[in-house]
Amino acid sequence: MDILNNLGRAVLAGICISIGGIVYLKVGGVAGAVLFAFGLLAVVTLQLNLFTGKSQFVWGADLRGYSWLLVMLAGNFAGCLLTALAVYTPALSESASSIIETRLAAGPLRCGVLAVGCGFIMTTAVRGAAAGNWWALLFGVPAFIICGFPHCVADAFYISASLLNPAFAQTHDVALILPFYGAAVLGNFLGCNLYRLALPGAPSPFPAEAKNSTAQGADAEKSA
């Protein structure tokens, strides 16, 4: 799989998660959290490249595997930014900024710790869907939203939508947002591999899938 195909799947994954974010911002509450699940359902169904879906497959990989994961995250963020630009309204931006303000008020350390919970839920959801059990996904997405666990790709959409609001952009710059976002990314990655940390040396339930996924990342780097 060449780098353009991999990157395109990452951008589209960001768009799918952003659609879930839009629905959540407009509907809110438990209903909005449940409907957000469409984003991850689309990602899994179309086999797209989502950071929180693939992080579990590069644990212990070489530098190329981790580089592939960072390129994927950049593609996810690009998809979120494109979606935010396409659907921007002042009301939507205001709703998104309230979420980012909550993240900033919590601070990087707390955001990172909470993000571990989201990563764990995402790995459970993706593995469940791969095994034909979609309930883990349908319940998992509302669960991490209601718990207030940061999801780095969803937050990429909320950040993009927030910064399109001139009033928010004047008082919030990248230097202010980057620490909490970096903590969320790291927390998500660790959460996606929490079972590995808790059970060191335990074999992956899907070794062949993990091997193929890491190999695709290496192939993408080679074709760059």
PDB file of C-alpha atoms in Angstrom:
ATOM      1  CA  MET A   1       0.000   0.000   0.000  1.00  0.00           C
ATOM      2  CA  ASP A   2       1.615   3.263  -1.071  1.00  0.00           C
ATOM      3  CA  ILE A   3       1.975   6.362   1.071  1.00  0.00           C
ATOM      4  CA  LEU A   4      -0.772   8.275  -0.750  1.00  0.00           C
ATOM      5  CA  ASN A   5      -3.286   5.491  -0.177  1.00  0.00           C
ATOM      6  CA  ASN A   6      -2.340   5.290   3.513  1.00  0.00           C
ATOM      7  CA  LEU A   7      -2.516   9.051   3.941  1.00  0.00           C
ATOM      8  CA  GLY A   8      -5.828   9.263   2.111  1.00  0.00           C
ATOM      9  CA  ARG A   9      -7.305   6.676   4.462  1.00  0.00           C
ATOM     10  CA  ALA A  10      -6.035   8.725   7.397  1.00  0.00           C
ATOM     11  CA  VAL A  11      -7.575  11.956   6.111  1.00  0.00           C
ATOM     12  CA  LEU A  12     -10.900  10.224   5.478  1.00  0.00           C
ATOM     13  CA  ALA A  13     -10.804   8.747   8.992  1.00  0.00           C
ATOM     14  CA  GLY A  14     -10.421  12.275  10.374  1.00  0.00           C
ATOM     15  CA  ILE A  15     -13.437  13.368   8.343  1.00  0.00           C
ATOM     16  CA  CYS A  16     -15.522  10.465   9.675  1.00  0.00           C
ATOM     17  CA  ILE A  17     -14.664  11.244  13.284  1.00  0.00           C
ATOM     18  CA  SER A  18     -15.403  14.918  12.610  1.00  0.00           C
ATOM     19  CA  ILE A  19     -18.875  14.017  11.360  1.00  0.00           C
ATOM     20  CA  GLY A  20     -19.441  12.244  14.665  1.00  0.00           C
ATOM     21  CA  GLY A  21     -18.176  15.361  16.431  1.00  0.00           C
ATOM     22  CA  ILE A  22     -20.570  17.606  14.518  1.00  0.00           C
ATOM     23  CA  VAL A  23     -23.521  15.437  15.494  1.00  0.00           C
ATOM     24  CA  TYR A  24     -22.437  15.451  19.121  1.00  0.00           C
ATOM     25  CA  LEU A  25     -22.046  19.239  19.193  1.00  0.00           C
ATOM     26  CA  LYS A  26     -25.485  19.736  17.652  1.00  0.00           C
ATOM     27  CA  VAL A  27     -27.406  17.108  19.649  1.00  0.00           C
ATOM     28  CA  GLY A  28     -25.433  16.860  22.884  1.00  0.00           C
ATOM     29  CA  GLY A  29     -26.139  14.648  25.875  1.00  0.00           C
ATOM     30  CA  VAL A  30     -26.392  10.884  25.785  1.00  0.00           C
ATOM     31  CA  ALA A  31     -28.149  10.902  22.403  1.00  0.00           C
ATOM     32  CA  GLY A  32     -25.313  12.914  20.841  1.00  0.00           C
ATOM     33  CA  ALA A  33     -22.726  10.616  22.410  1.00  0.00           C
ATOM     34  CA  VAL A  34     -24.477   7.562  20.963  1.00  0.00           C
ATOM     35  CA  LEU A  35     -24.749   9.120  17.503  1.00  0.00           C
ATOM     36  CA  PHE A  36     -21.052  10.019  17.595  1.00  0.00           C
ATOM     37  CA  ALA A  37     -20.433   6.283  17.237  1.00  0.00           C
ATOM     38  CA  PHE A  38     -21.199   6.638  13.507  1.00  0.00           C
ATOM     39  CA  GLY A  39     -17.714   8.068  13.061  1.00  0.00           C
ATOM     40  CA  LEU A  40     -15.937   4.999  14.405  1.00  0.00           C
ATOM     41  CA  LEU A  41     -18.417   2.658  12.714  1.00  0.00           C
ATOM     42  CA  ALA A  42     -17.497   4.274   9.397  1.00  0.00           C
ATOM     43  CA  VAL A  43     -13.776   4.003  10.141  1.00  0.00           C
ATOM     44  CA  VAL A  44     -13.985   0.289  10.971  1.00  0.00           C
ATOM     45  CA  THR A  45     -16.371  -0.533   8.114  1.00  0.00           C
ATOM     46  CA  LEU A  46     -14.235   1.231   5.497  1.00  0.00           C
ATOM     47  CA  GLN A  47     -10.972   0.021   7.078  1.00  0.00           C
ATOM     48  CA  LEU A  48      -9.576   3.525   7.422  1.00  0.00           C
ATOM     49  CA  ASN A  49      -6.443   4.612   9.268  1.00  0.00           C
ATOM     50  CA  LEU A  50      -7.336   6.099  12.644  1.00  0.00           C
ATOM     51  CA  PHE A  51      -4.630   6.827  15.217  1.00  0.00           C
ATOM     52  CA  THR A  52      -6.568   5.277  18.102  1.00  0.00           C
ATOM     53  CA  GLY A  53      -7.461   2.258  15.978  1.00  0.00           C
ATOM     54  CA  LYS A  54      -3.908   1.476  14.846  1.00  0.00           C
ATOM     55  CA  SER A  55      -1.829   2.431  17.904  1.00  0.00           C
ATOM     56  CA  GLN A  56      -2.261  -1.057  19.337  1.00  0.00           C
ATOM     57  CA  PHE A  57      -0.470  -2.558  16.331  1.00  0.00           C
ATOM     58  CA  VAL A  58       2.843  -0.693  16.477  1.00  0.00           C
ATOM     59  CA  TRP A  59       3.775  -1.338  20.107  1.00  0.00           C
ATOM     60  CA  GLY A  60       7.365  -2.523  20.099  1.00  0.00           C
ATOM     61  CA  ALA A  61       7.779  -1.792  16.386  1.00  0.00           C
ATOM     62  CA  ASP A  62      10.852  -0.154  14.914  1.00  0.00           C
ATOM     63  CA  LEU A  63      11.127   3.544  14.133  1.00  0.00           C
ATOM     64  CA  ARG A  64       9.329   3.140  10.808  1.00  0.00           C
ATOM     65  CA  GLY A  65       6.228   1.840  12.577  1.00  0.00           C
ATOM     66  CA  TYR A  66       6.075   4.814  14.917  1.00  0.00           C
ATOM     67  CA  SER A  67       6.802   7.217  12.048  1.00  0.00           C
ATOM     68  CA  TRP A  68       3.895   5.716  10.138  1.00  0.00           C
ATOM     69  CA  LEU A  69       1.675   6.293  13.169  1.00  0.00           C
ATOM     70  CA  LEU A  70       2.653   9.976  13.382  1.00  0.00           C
ATOM     71  CA  VAL A  71       2.008  10.448   9.665  1.00  0.00           C
ATOM     72  CA  MET A  72      -1.397   8.867  10.228  1.00  0.00           C
ATOM     73  CA  LEU A  73      -2.155  11.291  13.050  1.00  0.00           C
ATOM     74  CA  ALA A  74      -1.204  14.200  10.790  1.00  0.00           C
ATOM     75  CA  GLY A  75      -3.607  12.864   8.163  1.00  0.00           C
ATOM     76  CA  ASN A  76      -6.350  12.493  10.772  1.00  0.00           C
ATOM     77  CA  PHE A  77      -5.778  16.103  11.872  1.00  0.00           C
ATOM     78  CA  ALA A  78      -5.879  17.298   8.264  1.00  0.00           C
ATOM     79  CA  GLY A  79      -9.246  15.594   7.770  1.00  0.00           C
ATOM     80  CA  CYS A  80     -10.563  17.261  10.910  1.00  0.00           C
ATOM     81  CA  LEU A  81      -9.342  20.674   9.789  1.00  0.00           C
ATOM     82  CA  LEU A  82     -10.888  20.287   6.336  1.00  0.00           C
ATOM     83  CA  THR A  83     -14.204  19.298   7.895  1.00  0.00           C
ATOM     84  CA  ALA A  84     -14.111  22.224  10.334  1.00  0.00           C
ATOM     85  CA  LEU A  85     -13.483  24.628   7.459  1.00  0.00           C
ATOM     86  CA  ALA A  86     -16.345  23.137   5.460  1.00  0.00           C
ATOM     87  CA  VAL A  87     -18.998  23.239   8.186  1.00  0.00           C
ATOM     88  CA  TYR A  88     -17.940  26.248  10.269  1.00  0.00           C
ATOM     89  CA  THR A  89     -20.651  28.273  11.968  1.00  0.00           C
ATOM     90  CA  PRO A  90     -20.238  30.558  14.992  1.00  0.00           C
ATOM     91  CA  ALA A  91     -22.580  28.365  17.036  1.00  0.00           C
ATOM     92  CA  LEU A  92     -20.665  25.183  16.201  1.00  0.00           C
ATOM     93  CA  SER A  93     -17.358  26.859  17.001  1.00  0.00           C
ATOM     94  CA  GLU A  94     -18.667  28.084  20.338  1.00  0.00           C
ATOM     95  CA  SER A  95     -19.799  24.577  21.296  1.00  0.00           C
ATOM     96  CA  ALA A  96     -16.413  23.152  20.304  1.00  0.00           C
ATOM     97  CA  SER A  97     -14.523  25.821  22.215  1.00  0.00           C
ATOM     98  CA  SER A  98     -16.360  24.931  25.429  1.00  0.00           C
ATOM     99  CA  ILE A  99     -14.913  21.414  25.185  1.00  0.00           C
ATOM    100  CA  ILE A 100     -11.409  22.737  24.582  1.00  0.00           C
ATOM    101  CA  GLU A 101     -11.743  25.159  27.480  1.00  0.00           C
ATOM    102  CA  THR A 102     -12.606  22.200  29.710  1.00  0.00           C
ATOM    103  CA  ARG A 103      -9.492  20.365  28.518  1.00  0.00           C
ATOM    104  CA  LEU A 104      -7.289  23.399  29.142  1.00  0.00           C
ATOM    105  CA  ALA A 105      -8.741  23.937  32.601  1.00  0.00           C
ATOM    106  CA  ALA A 106      -7.956  20.327  33.503  1.00  0.00           C
ATOM    107  CA  GLY A 107      -4.305  20.723  32.523  1.00  0.00           C
ATOM    108  CA  PRO A 108      -1.984  18.444  30.487  1.00  0.00           C
ATOM    109  CA  LEU A 109      -1.368  15.860  33.224  1.00  0.00           C
ATOM    110  CA  ARG A 110      -5.044  15.215  33.927  1.00  0.00           C
ATOM    111  CA  CYS A 111      -5.868  15.202  30.204  1.00  0.00           C
ATOM    112  CA  GLY A 112      -3.139  12.638  29.617  1.00  0.00           C
ATOM    113  CA  VAL A 113      -4.375  10.395  32.413  1.00  0.00           C
ATOM    114  CA  LEU A 114      -7.995  10.607  31.255  1.00  0.00           C
ATOM    115  CA  ALA A 115      -6.929   9.933  27.667  1.00  0.00           C
ATOM    116  CA  VAL A 116      -5.596   6.541  28.762  1.00  0.00           C
ATOM    117  CA  GLY A 117      -9.190   5.530  29.458  1.00  0.00           C
ATOM    118  CA  CYS A 118     -10.262   6.532  25.964  1.00  0.00           C
ATOM    119  CA  GLY A 119      -7.414   4.581  24.366  1.00  0.00           C
ATOM    120  CA  PHE A 120      -8.323   1.465  26.318  1.00  0.00           C
ATOM    121  CA  ILE A 121     -11.953   1.758  25.257  1.00  0.00           C
ATOM    122  CA  MET A 122     -10.955   2.267  21.615  1.00  0.00           C
ATOM    123  CA  THR A 123      -8.756  -0.836  21.541  1.00  0.00           C
ATOM    124  CA  THR A 124     -11.560  -2.861  23.127  1.00  0.00           C
ATOM    125  CA  ALA A 125     -14.056  -1.475  20.603  1.00  0.00           C
ATOM    126  CA  VAL A 126     -11.868  -2.145  17.561  1.00  0.00           C
ATOM    127  CA  ARG A 127     -10.970  -5.656  18.695  1.00  0.00           C
ATOM    128  CA  GLY A 128     -14.621  -6.371  19.408  1.00  0.00           C
ATOM    129  CA  ALA A 129     -15.673  -5.199  15.948  1.00  0.00           C
ATOM    130  CA  ALA A 130     -12.896  -7.267  14.348  1.00  0.00           C
ATOM    131  CA  ALA A 131     -14.320 -10.311  16.110  1.00  0.00           C
ATOM    132  CA  GLY A 132     -17.844  -9.503  14.904  1.00  0.00           C
ATOM    133  CA  ASN A 133     -18.993  -8.051  18.225  1.00  0.00           C
ATOM    134  CA  TRP A 134     -20.119  -4.492  17.478  1.00  0.00           C
ATOM    135  CA  TRP A 135     -21.599  -3.894  20.921  1.00  0.00           C
ATOM    136  CA  ALA A 136     -18.205  -2.938  22.329  1.00  0.00           C
ATOM    137  CA  LEU A 137     -18.003  -0.167  19.761  1.00  0.00           C
ATOM    138  CA  LEU A 138     -21.591   0.993  20.112  1.00  0.00           C
ATOM    139  CA  PHE A 139     -21.290   1.204  23.900  1.00  0.00           C
ATOM    140  CA  GLY A 140     -17.630   2.201  24.010  1.00  0.00           C
ATOM    141  CA  VAL A 141     -17.914   5.469  22.094  1.00  0.00           C
ATOM    142  CA  PRO A 142     -20.699   6.922  24.279  1.00  0.00           C
ATOM    143  CA  ALA A 143     -18.807   5.661  27.323  1.00  0.00           C
ATOM    144  CA  PHE A 144     -15.612   7.623  26.659  1.00  0.00           C
ATOM    145  CA  ILE A 145     -17.587  10.769  25.778  1.00  0.00           C
ATOM    146  CA  ILE A 146     -19.765  10.639  28.885  1.00  0.00           C
ATOM    147  CA  CYS A 147     -16.688   9.943  31.031  1.00  0.00           C
ATOM    148  CA  GLY A 148     -14.977  13.005  29.563  1.00  0.00           C
ATOM    149  CA  PHE A 149     -12.003  11.027  28.246  1.00  0.00           C
ATOM    150  CA  PRO A 150     -10.126  12.975  25.517  1.00  0.00           C
ATOM    151  CA  HIS A 151      -9.901  11.404  22.060  1.00  0.00           C
ATOM    152  CA  CYS A 152      -7.038  13.050  20.176  1.00  0.00           C
ATOM    153  CA  VAL A 153      -8.707  12.901  16.749  1.00  0.00           C
ATOM    154  CA  ALA A 154     -12.076  14.167  17.979  1.00  0.00           C
ATOM    155  CA  ASP A 155     -10.194  16.898  19.837  1.00  0.00           C
ATOM    156  CA  ALA A 156      -8.388  17.772  16.598  1.00  0.00           C
ATOM    157  CA  PHE A 157     -11.793  18.630  15.146  1.00  0.00           C
ATOM    158  CA  TYR A 158     -12.828  20.591  18.237  1.00  0.00           C
ATOM    159  CA  ILE A 159      -9.533  22.503  18.199  1.00  0.00           C
ATOM    160  CA  SER A 160      -9.869  23.297  14.494  1.00  0.00           C
ATOM    161  CA  ALA A 161     -13.462  24.443  14.882  1.00  0.00           C
ATOM    162  CA  SER A 162     -12.564  26.549  17.927  1.00  0.00           C
ATOM    163  CA  LEU A 163      -9.631  28.323  16.283  1.00  0.00           C
ATOM    164  CA  LEU A 164     -11.840  29.372  13.364  1.00  0.00           C
ATOM    165  CA  ASN A 165     -13.638  31.612  15.842  1.00  0.00           C
ATOM    166  CA  PRO A 166     -11.674  34.920  15.864  1.00  0.00           C
ATOM    167  CA  ALA A 167     -12.532  35.616  19.508  1.00  0.00           C
ATOM    168  CA  PHE A 168     -11.187  32.231  20.613  1.00  0.00           C
ATOM    169  CA  ALA A 169      -8.128  32.463  18.363  1.00  0.00           C
ATOM    170  CA  GLN A 170      -7.154  35.830  19.839  1.00  0.00           C
ATOM    171  CA  THR A 171      -6.831  34.387  23.344  1.00  0.00           C
ATOM    172  CA  HIS A 172      -5.623  30.871  22.531  1.00  0.00           C
ATOM    173  CA  ASP A 173      -2.538  30.072  20.495  1.00  0.00           C
ATOM    174  CA  VAL A 174      -0.777  26.863  19.542  1.00  0.00           C
ATOM    175  CA  ALA A 175       1.640  27.162  22.468  1.00  0.00           C
ATOM    176  CA  LEU A 176      -1.301  27.084  24.871  1.00  0.00           C
ATOM    177  CA  ILE A 177      -3.095  24.172  23.220  1.00  0.00           C
ATOM    178  CA  LEU A 178      -0.130  21.973  22.279  1.00  0.00           C
ATOM    179  CA  PRO A 179       0.758  20.694  25.808  1.00  0.00           C
ATOM    180  CA  PHE A 180      -2.738  19.345  26.505  1.00  0.00           C
ATOM    181  CA  TYR A 181      -3.020  17.917  22.980  1.00  0.00           C
ATOM    182  CA  GLY A 182       0.347  16.199  23.195  1.00  0.00           C
ATOM    183  CA  ALA A 183      -0.675  14.712  26.546  1.00  0.00           C
ATOM    184  CA  ALA A 184      -3.933  13.446  24.999  1.00  0.00           C
ATOM    185  CA  VAL A 185      -2.043  11.800  22.122  1.00  0.00           C
ATOM    186  CA  LEU A 186       0.376  10.087  24.496  1.00  0.00           C
ATOM    187  CA  GLY A 187      -2.423   9.051  26.844  1.00  0.00           C
ATOM    188  CA  ASN A 188      -4.444   7.590  23.980  1.00  0.00           C
ATOM    189  CA  PHE A 189      -1.414   5.634  22.749  1.00  0.00           C
ATOM    190  CA  LEU A 190      -0.701   4.214  26.200  1.00  0.00           C
ATOM    191  CA  GLY A 191      -4.382   3.401  26.718  1.00  0.00           C
ATOM    192  CA  CYS A 192      -4.546   1.569  23.401  1.00  0.00           C
ATOM    193  CA  ASN A 193      -1.730  -0.630  24.706  1.00  0.00           C
ATOM    194  CA  LEU A 194      -2.821  -0.770  28.340  1.00  0.00           C
ATOM    195  CA  TYR A 195      -3.342  -4.511  28.217  1.00  0.00           C
ATOM    196  CA  ARG A 196       0.260  -4.913  27.062  1.00  0.00           C
ATOM    197  CA  LEU A 197       1.494  -2.786  29.969  1.00  0.00           C
ATOM    198  CA  ALA A 198      -0.658  -4.664  32.468  1.00  0.00           C
ATOM    199  CA  LEU A 199       0.292  -8.070  31.038  1.00  0.00           C
ATOM    200  CA  PRO A 200       3.892  -7.749  29.826  1.00  0.00           C
ATOM    201  CA  GLY A 201       4.912 -10.530  27.490  1.00  0.00           C
ATOM    202  CA  ALA A 202       1.333 -11.567  26.755  1.00  0.00           C
ATOM    203  CA  PRO A 203       0.836 -12.478  23.074  1.00  0.00           C
ATOM    204  CA  SER A 204      -1.444 -10.334  20.947  1.00  0.00           C
ATOM    205  CA  PRO A 205      -4.915 -11.832  20.396  1.00  0.00           C
ATOM    206  CA  PHE A 206      -4.484 -10.949  16.719  1.00  0.00           C
ATOM    207  CA  PRO A 207      -0.780 -11.543  15.943  1.00  0.00           C
ATOM    208  CA  ALA A 208      -1.264 -11.910  12.206  1.00  0.00           C
ATOM    209  CA  GLU A 209      -3.302  -8.719  12.002  1.00  0.00           C
ATOM    210  CA  ALA A 210      -0.731  -6.854  14.072  1.00  0.00           C
ATOM    211  CA  LYS A 211       2.080  -8.102  11.860  1.00  0.00           C
ATOM    212  CA  ASN A 212       0.275  -7.121   8.662  1.00  0.00           C
ATOM    213  CA  SER A 213      -0.635  -3.675   9.985  1.00  0.00           C
ATOM    214  CA  THR A 214       2.955  -2.916  11.007  1.00  0.00           C
ATOM    215  CA  ALA A 215       4.195  -4.229   7.681  1.00  0.00           C
ATOM    216  CA  GLN A 216       1.840  -1.888   5.833  1.00  0.00           C
ATOM    217  CA  GLY A 217       3.255   1.013   7.763  1.00  0.00           C
ATOM    218  CA  ALA A 218       6.805  -0.011   6.867  1.00  0.00           C
ATOM    219  CA  ASP A 219       5.811  -0.412   3.201  1.00  0.00           C
ATOM    220  CA  ALA A 220       4.272   3.060   3.238  1.00  0.00           C
ATOM    221  CA  GLU A 221       7.501   4.534   4.546  1.00  0.00           C
ATOM    222  CA  LYS A 222       9.507   2.747   1.886  1.00  0.00           C
ATOM    223  CA  SER A 223       7.315   4.106  -0.905  1.00  0.00           C
ATOM    224  CA  ALA A 224       7.516   7.692   0.380  1.00  0.00           C
TER     225      ALA A 224
END
